[in-house]
Tab-separated table of C-alpha atoms and ligand atoms in Angstrom:
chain	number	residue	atom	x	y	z
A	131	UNK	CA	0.000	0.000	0.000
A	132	UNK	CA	1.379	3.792	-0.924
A	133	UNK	CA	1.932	5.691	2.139
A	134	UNK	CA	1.611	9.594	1.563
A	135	UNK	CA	3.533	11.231	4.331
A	136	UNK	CA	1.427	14.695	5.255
A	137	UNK	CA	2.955	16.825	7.536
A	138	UNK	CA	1.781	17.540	10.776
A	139	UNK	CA	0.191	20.875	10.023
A	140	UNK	CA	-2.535	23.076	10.640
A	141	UNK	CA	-1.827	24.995	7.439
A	142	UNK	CA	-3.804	23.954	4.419
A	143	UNK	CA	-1.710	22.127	1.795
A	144	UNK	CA	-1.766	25.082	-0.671
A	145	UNK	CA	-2.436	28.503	-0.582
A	146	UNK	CA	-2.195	30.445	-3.626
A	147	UNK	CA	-2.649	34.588	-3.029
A	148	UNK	CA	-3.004	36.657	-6.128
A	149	UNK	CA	-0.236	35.237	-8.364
A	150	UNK	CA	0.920	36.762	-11.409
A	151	UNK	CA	3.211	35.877	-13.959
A	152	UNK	CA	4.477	36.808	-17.210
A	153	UNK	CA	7.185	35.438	-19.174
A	154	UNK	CA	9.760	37.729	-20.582
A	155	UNK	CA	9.734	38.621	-24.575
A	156	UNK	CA	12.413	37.589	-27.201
A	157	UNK	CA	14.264	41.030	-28.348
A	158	UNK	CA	12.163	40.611	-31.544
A	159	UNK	CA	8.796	40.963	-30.173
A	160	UNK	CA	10.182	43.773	-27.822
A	161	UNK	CA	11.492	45.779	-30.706
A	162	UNK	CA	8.187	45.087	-32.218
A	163	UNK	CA	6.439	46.707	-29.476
A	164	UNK	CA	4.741	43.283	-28.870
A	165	UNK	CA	3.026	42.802	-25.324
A	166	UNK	CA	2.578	39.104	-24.483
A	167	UNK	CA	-0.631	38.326	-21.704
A	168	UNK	CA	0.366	37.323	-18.450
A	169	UNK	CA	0.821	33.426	-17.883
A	170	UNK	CA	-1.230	34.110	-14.987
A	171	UNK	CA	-2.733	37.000	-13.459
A	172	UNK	CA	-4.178	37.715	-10.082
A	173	UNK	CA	-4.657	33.816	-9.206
A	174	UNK	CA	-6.003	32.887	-5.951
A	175	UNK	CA	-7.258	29.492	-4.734
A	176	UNK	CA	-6.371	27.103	-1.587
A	177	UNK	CA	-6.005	23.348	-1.677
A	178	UNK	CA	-7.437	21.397	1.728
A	179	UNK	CA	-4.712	18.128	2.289
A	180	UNK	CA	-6.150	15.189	0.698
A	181	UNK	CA	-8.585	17.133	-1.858
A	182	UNK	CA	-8.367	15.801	-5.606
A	183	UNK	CA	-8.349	18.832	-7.594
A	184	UNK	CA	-8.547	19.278	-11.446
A	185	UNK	CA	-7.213	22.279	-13.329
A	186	UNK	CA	-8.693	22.686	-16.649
A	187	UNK	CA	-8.298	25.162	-19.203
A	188	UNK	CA	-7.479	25.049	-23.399
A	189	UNK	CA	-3.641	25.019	-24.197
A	190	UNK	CA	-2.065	28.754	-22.963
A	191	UNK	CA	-4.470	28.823	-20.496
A	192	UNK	CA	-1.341	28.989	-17.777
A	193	UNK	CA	-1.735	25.454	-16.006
A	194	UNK	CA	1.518	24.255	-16.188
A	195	UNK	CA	2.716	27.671	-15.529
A	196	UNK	CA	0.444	27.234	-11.835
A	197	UNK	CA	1.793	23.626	-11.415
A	198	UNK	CA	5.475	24.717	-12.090
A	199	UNK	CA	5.154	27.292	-9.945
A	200	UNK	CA	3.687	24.819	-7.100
A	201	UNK	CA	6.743	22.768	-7.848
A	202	UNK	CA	9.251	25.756	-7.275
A	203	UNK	CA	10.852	25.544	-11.009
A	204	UNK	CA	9.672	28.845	-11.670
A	205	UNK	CA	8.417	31.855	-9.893
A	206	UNK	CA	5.650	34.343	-9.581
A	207	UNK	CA	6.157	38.038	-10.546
A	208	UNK	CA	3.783	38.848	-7.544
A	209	UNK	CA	1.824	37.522	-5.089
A	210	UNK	CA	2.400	34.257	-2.483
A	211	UNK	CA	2.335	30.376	-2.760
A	212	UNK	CA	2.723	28.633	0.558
A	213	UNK	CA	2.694	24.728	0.556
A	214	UNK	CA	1.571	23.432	4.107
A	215	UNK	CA	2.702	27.545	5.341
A	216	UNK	CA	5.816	27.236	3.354
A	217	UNK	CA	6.563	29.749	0.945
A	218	UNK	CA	7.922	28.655	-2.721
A	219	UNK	CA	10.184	30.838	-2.798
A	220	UNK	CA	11.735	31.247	0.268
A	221	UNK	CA	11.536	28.234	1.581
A	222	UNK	CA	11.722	25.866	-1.927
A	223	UNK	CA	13.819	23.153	-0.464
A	224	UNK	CA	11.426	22.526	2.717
A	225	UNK	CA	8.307	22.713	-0.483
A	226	UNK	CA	9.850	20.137	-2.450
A	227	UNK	CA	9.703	17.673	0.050
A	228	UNK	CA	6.210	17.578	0.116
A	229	UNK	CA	5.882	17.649	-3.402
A	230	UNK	CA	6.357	15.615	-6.656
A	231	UNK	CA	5.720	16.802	-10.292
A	232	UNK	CA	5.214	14.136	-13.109
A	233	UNK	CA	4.929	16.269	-16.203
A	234	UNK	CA	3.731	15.316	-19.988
A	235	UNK	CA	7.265	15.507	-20.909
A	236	UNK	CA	9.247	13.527	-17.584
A	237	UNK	CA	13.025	13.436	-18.317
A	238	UNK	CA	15.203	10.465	-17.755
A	239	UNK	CA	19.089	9.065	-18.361
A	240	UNK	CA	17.260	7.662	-21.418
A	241	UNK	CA	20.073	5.312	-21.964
A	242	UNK	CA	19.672	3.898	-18.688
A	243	UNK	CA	16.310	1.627	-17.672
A	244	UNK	CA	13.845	2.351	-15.810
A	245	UNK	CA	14.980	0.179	-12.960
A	246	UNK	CA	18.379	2.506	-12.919
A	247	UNK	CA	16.515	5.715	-13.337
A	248	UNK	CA	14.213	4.748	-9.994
A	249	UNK	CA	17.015	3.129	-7.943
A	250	UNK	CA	18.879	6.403	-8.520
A	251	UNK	CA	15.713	8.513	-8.192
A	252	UNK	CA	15.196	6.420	-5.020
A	253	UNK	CA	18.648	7.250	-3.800
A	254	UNK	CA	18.433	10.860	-4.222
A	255	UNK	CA	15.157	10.506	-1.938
A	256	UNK	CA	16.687	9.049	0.701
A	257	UNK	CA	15.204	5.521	0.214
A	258	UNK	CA	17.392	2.019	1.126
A	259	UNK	CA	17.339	-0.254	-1.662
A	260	UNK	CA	14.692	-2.612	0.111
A	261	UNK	CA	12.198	0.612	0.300
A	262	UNK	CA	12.978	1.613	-3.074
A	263	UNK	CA	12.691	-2.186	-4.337
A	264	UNK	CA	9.263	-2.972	-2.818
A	265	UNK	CA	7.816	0.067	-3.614
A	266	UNK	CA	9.018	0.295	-7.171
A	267	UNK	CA	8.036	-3.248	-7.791
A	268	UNK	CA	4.285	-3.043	-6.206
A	269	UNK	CA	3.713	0.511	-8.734
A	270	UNK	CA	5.066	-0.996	-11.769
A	271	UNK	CA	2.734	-3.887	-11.331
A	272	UNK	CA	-0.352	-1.466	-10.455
A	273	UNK	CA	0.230	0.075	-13.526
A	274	UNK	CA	0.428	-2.936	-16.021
A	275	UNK	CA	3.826	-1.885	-16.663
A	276	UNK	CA	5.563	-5.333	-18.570
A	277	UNK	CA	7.347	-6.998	-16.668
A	278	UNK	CA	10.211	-7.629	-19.723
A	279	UNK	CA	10.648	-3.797	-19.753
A	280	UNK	CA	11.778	-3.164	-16.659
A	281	UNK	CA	15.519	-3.773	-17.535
A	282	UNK	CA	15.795	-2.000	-21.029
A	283	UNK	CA	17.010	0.989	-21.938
A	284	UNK	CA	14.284	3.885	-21.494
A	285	UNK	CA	14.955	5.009	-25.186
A	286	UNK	CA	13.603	1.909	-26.310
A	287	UNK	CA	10.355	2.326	-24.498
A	288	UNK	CA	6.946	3.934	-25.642
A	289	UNK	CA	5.572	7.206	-24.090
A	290	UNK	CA	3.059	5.393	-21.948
A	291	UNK	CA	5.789	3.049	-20.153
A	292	UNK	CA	7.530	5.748	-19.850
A	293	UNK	CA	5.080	8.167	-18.374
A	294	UNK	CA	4.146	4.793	-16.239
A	295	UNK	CA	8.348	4.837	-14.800
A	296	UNK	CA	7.932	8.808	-14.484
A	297	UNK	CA	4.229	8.112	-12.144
A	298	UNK	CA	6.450	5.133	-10.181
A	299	UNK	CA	9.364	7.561	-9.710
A	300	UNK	CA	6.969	10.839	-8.432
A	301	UNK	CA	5.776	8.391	-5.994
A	302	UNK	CA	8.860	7.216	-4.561
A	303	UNK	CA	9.677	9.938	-2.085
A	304	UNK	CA	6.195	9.322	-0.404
A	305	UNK	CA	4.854	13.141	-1.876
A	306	UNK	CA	2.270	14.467	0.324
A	307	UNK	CA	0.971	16.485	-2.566
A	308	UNK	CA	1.212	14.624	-6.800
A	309	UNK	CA	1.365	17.397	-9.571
A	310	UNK	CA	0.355	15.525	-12.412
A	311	UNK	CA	0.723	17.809	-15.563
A	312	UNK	CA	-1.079	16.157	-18.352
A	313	UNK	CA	-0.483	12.685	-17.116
A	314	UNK	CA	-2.268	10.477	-19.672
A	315	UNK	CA	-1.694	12.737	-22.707
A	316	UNK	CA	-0.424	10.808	-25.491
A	317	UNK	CA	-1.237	7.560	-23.978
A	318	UNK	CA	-3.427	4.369	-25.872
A	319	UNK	CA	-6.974	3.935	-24.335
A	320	UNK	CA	-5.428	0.991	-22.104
A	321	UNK	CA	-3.060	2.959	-20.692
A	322	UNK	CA	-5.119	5.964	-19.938
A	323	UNK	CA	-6.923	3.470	-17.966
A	324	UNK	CA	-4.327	1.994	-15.961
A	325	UNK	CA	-3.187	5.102	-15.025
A	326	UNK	CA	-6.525	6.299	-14.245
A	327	UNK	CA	-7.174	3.969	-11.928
A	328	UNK	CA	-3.488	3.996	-10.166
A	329	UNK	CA	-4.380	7.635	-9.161
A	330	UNK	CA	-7.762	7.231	-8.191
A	331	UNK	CA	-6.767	4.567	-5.462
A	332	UNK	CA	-3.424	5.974	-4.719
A	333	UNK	CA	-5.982	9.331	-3.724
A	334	UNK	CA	-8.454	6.880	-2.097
A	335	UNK	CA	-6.218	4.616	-0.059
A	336	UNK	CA	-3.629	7.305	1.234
A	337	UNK	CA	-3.844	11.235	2.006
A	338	UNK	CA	-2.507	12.206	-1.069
A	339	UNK	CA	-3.291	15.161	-2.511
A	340	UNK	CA	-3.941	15.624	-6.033
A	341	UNK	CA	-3.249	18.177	-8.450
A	342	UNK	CA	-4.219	16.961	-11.829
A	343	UNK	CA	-4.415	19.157	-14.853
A	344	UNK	CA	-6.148	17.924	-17.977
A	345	UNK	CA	-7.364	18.529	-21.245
A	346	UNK	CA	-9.845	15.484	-20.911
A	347	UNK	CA	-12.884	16.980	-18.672
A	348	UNK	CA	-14.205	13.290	-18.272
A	349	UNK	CA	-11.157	12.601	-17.101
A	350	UNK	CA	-11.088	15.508	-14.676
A	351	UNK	CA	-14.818	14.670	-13.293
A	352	UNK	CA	-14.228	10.956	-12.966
A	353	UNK	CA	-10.892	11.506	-11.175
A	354	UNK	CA	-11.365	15.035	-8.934
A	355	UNK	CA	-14.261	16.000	-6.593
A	356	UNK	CA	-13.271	20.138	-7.580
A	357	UNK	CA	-12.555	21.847	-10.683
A	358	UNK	CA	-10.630	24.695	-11.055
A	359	UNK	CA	-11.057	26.068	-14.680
A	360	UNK	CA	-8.468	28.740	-16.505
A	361	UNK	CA	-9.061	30.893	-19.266
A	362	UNK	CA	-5.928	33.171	-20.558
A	363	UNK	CA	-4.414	32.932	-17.071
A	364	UNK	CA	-7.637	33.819	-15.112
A	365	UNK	CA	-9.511	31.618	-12.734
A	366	UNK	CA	-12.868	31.825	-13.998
A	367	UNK	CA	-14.470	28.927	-11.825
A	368	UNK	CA	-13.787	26.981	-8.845
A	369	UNK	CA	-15.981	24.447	-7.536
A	370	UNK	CA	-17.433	20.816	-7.752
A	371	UNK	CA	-18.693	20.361	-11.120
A	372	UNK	CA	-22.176	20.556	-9.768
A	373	UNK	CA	-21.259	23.548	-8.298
A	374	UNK	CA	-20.249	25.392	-11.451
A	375	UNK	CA	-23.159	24.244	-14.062
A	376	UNK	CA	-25.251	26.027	-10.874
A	377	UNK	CA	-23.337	28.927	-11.292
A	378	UNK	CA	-23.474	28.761	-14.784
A	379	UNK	CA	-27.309	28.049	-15.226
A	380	UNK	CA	-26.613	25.012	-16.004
A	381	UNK	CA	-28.444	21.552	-14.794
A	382	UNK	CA	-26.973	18.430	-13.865
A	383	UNK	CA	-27.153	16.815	-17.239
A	384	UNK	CA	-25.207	19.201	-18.920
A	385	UNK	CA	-21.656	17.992	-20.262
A	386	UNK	CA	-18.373	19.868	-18.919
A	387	UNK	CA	-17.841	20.768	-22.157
A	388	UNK	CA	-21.337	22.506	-22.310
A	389	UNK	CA	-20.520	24.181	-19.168
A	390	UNK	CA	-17.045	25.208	-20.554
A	391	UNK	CA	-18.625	27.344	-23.563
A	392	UNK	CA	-20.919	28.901	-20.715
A	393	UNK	CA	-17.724	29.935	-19.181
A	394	UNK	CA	-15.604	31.300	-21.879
A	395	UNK	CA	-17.989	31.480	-24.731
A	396	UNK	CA	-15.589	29.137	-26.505
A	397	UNK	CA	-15.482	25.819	-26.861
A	398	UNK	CA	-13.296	23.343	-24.988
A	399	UNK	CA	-11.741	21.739	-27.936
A	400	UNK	CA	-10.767	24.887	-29.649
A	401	UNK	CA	-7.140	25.467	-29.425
A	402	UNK	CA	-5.604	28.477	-27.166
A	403	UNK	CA	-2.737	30.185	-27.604
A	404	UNK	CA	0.223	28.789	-28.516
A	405	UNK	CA	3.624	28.588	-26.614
A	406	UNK	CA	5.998	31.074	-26.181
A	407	UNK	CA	9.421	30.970	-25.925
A	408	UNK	CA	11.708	30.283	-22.854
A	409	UNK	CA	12.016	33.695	-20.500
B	435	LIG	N1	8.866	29.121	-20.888
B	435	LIG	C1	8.034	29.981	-21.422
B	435	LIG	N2	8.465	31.102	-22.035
B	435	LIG	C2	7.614	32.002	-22.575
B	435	LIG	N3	6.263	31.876	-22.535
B	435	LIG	C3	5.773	30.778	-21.954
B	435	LIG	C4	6.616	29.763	-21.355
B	435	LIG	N4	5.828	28.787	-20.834
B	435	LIG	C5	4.554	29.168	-21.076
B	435	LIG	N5	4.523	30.341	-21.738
B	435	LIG	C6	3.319	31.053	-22.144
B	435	LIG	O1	2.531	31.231	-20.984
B	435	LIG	C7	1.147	30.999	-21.285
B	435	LIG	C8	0.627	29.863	-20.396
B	435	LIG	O2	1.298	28.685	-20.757
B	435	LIG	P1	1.142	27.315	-19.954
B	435	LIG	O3	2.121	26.356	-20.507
B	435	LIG	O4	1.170	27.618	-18.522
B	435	LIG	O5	-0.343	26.917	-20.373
B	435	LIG	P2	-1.077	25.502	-20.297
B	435	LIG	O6	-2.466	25.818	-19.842
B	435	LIG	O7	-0.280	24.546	-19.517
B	435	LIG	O8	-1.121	25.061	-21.806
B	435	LIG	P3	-1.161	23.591	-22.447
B	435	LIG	O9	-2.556	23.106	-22.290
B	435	LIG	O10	-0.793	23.807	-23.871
B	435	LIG	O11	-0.165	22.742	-21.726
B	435	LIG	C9	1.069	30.697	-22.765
B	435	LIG	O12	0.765	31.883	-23.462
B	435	LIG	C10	2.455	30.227	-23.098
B	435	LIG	O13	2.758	30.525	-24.428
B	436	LIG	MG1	0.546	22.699	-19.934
């Protein structure tokens, strides 16, 4: 069984005060008097320890700016994130403890397997080789991951095993709080499912919180009690989905995606903006 190790605290496990961000422009754009829209602007929300929350939005929306943010790889221009009371950016090393990120794109020593890659993920946590061995092992079989793969190198692999090794490795250092950026992206219906269902009982049988942001609202409803919806780096709903078709107008039988358009006036599956460069 996963063990999620929450802190004894009486903070909440996030607490997100009127964040803004916005990423810095090439020379070209600047010289072309181009303004690009904050990544995220005037943000506020709070997280309760062992909620399951979804963050939905079209691409651009500023999600994985939020998450990445949470998970102290970048920071905000203004305003405060404090994980269980401890600020981001002060206090990053103390946050990261608490928290693990698997992103749509997890990196690895792709010559290396995934067994190497988690031992020395393991390591790096602090785990013996027994801890990091029966933990490793009981994942990788929760998640259908073959058994013939676990020894080859990850370059050989397909994006689902390998998002599977970068799910097994987030979980390794016990996170009180998962980031999952995108987590089933990419993956084949079968895989979708088994990671599905890993995170659903990883949520149901620990105190785990979860983070998950999507761009598959069924996925988002069947996984997260709350959902937190961005549009062009505002939060323009917060609430159980129930909660927001209310809001909205909306009855119980209406689709997310129906209660999207009510929100934004566009529709889910349209694209957003694309990305930007790196600031
Ligand atoms: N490293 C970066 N440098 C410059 N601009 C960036 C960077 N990362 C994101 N942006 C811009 O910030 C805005 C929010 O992007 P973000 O990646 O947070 O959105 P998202 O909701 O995660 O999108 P997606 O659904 O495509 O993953 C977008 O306009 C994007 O182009
Ligand atoms: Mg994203």
């Amino acid at each position: 069984m996963f063990r999620s190790q929450v802190p004894n605290s009486t903070y909440t496990a996030i607490h997100v005060e009127s964040v803004s961000k916005a990423y810095a422009k090439s020379w070209r754009k600047r010289r072309a008097g181009v303004t690009l829209p904050p990544a995220l602007a005037d943000v506020s929300l709070a997280i309760a320890p062992r909620e399951s929350v979804a963050i939905v939005g079209v691409n651009g929306s500023g999600k994985s700016t939020l998450v990445r943010i949470l998970a102290t790889l970048t920071t905000p221009d203004a305003g405060t994130v404090q994980v269980f009371g401890h600020d981001v950016v002060r206090e990053a090393t103390r946050v990261r403890t608490y928290i693990n990120r698997v992103s749509v794109d997890a990196s690895f020593f792709k010559q290396m397997s995934p067994w190497e890659n988690l031992v020395y993920a393991g390591r790096l946590y602090g785990q013996t080789g027994k801890e990091i061995e029966e933990r490793a092992t009981s994942l990788l079989q929760r998640l259908g991951f073959p058994r013939h793969a676990v020894h080859r190198p990850m370059n050989g692999l397909s994006r689902g095993q390998q998002q599977k090794v970068a799910i097994v490795r987030s979980l390794l250092s016990s996170p009180a709080i998962l980031l999952l950026d995108e987590p089933t992206t990419g993956l084949d219906p079968r895989s979708k499912h088994e990671v599905q269902d890993v995170v659903q009982e990883l949520h149901e049988e620990s105190d785990l919180t979860v983070v998950l942001c999507t761009h598959d609202l069924a996925e988002a409803e069947a996984l997260c009690s709350r959902i937190i919806v961005l549009d062009r780096g505002k939060l323009i709903g917060d609430g159980t989905p129930d909660q927001l078709r209310a809001e909205n107008g909306l009855s119980p039988h209406n689709t997310l995606e129906q209660l999207f358009l009510a929100m934004t006036g566009r529709s889910f599956l349209e694209d957003g903006e694309s990305g930007e460069e790196e600031s």
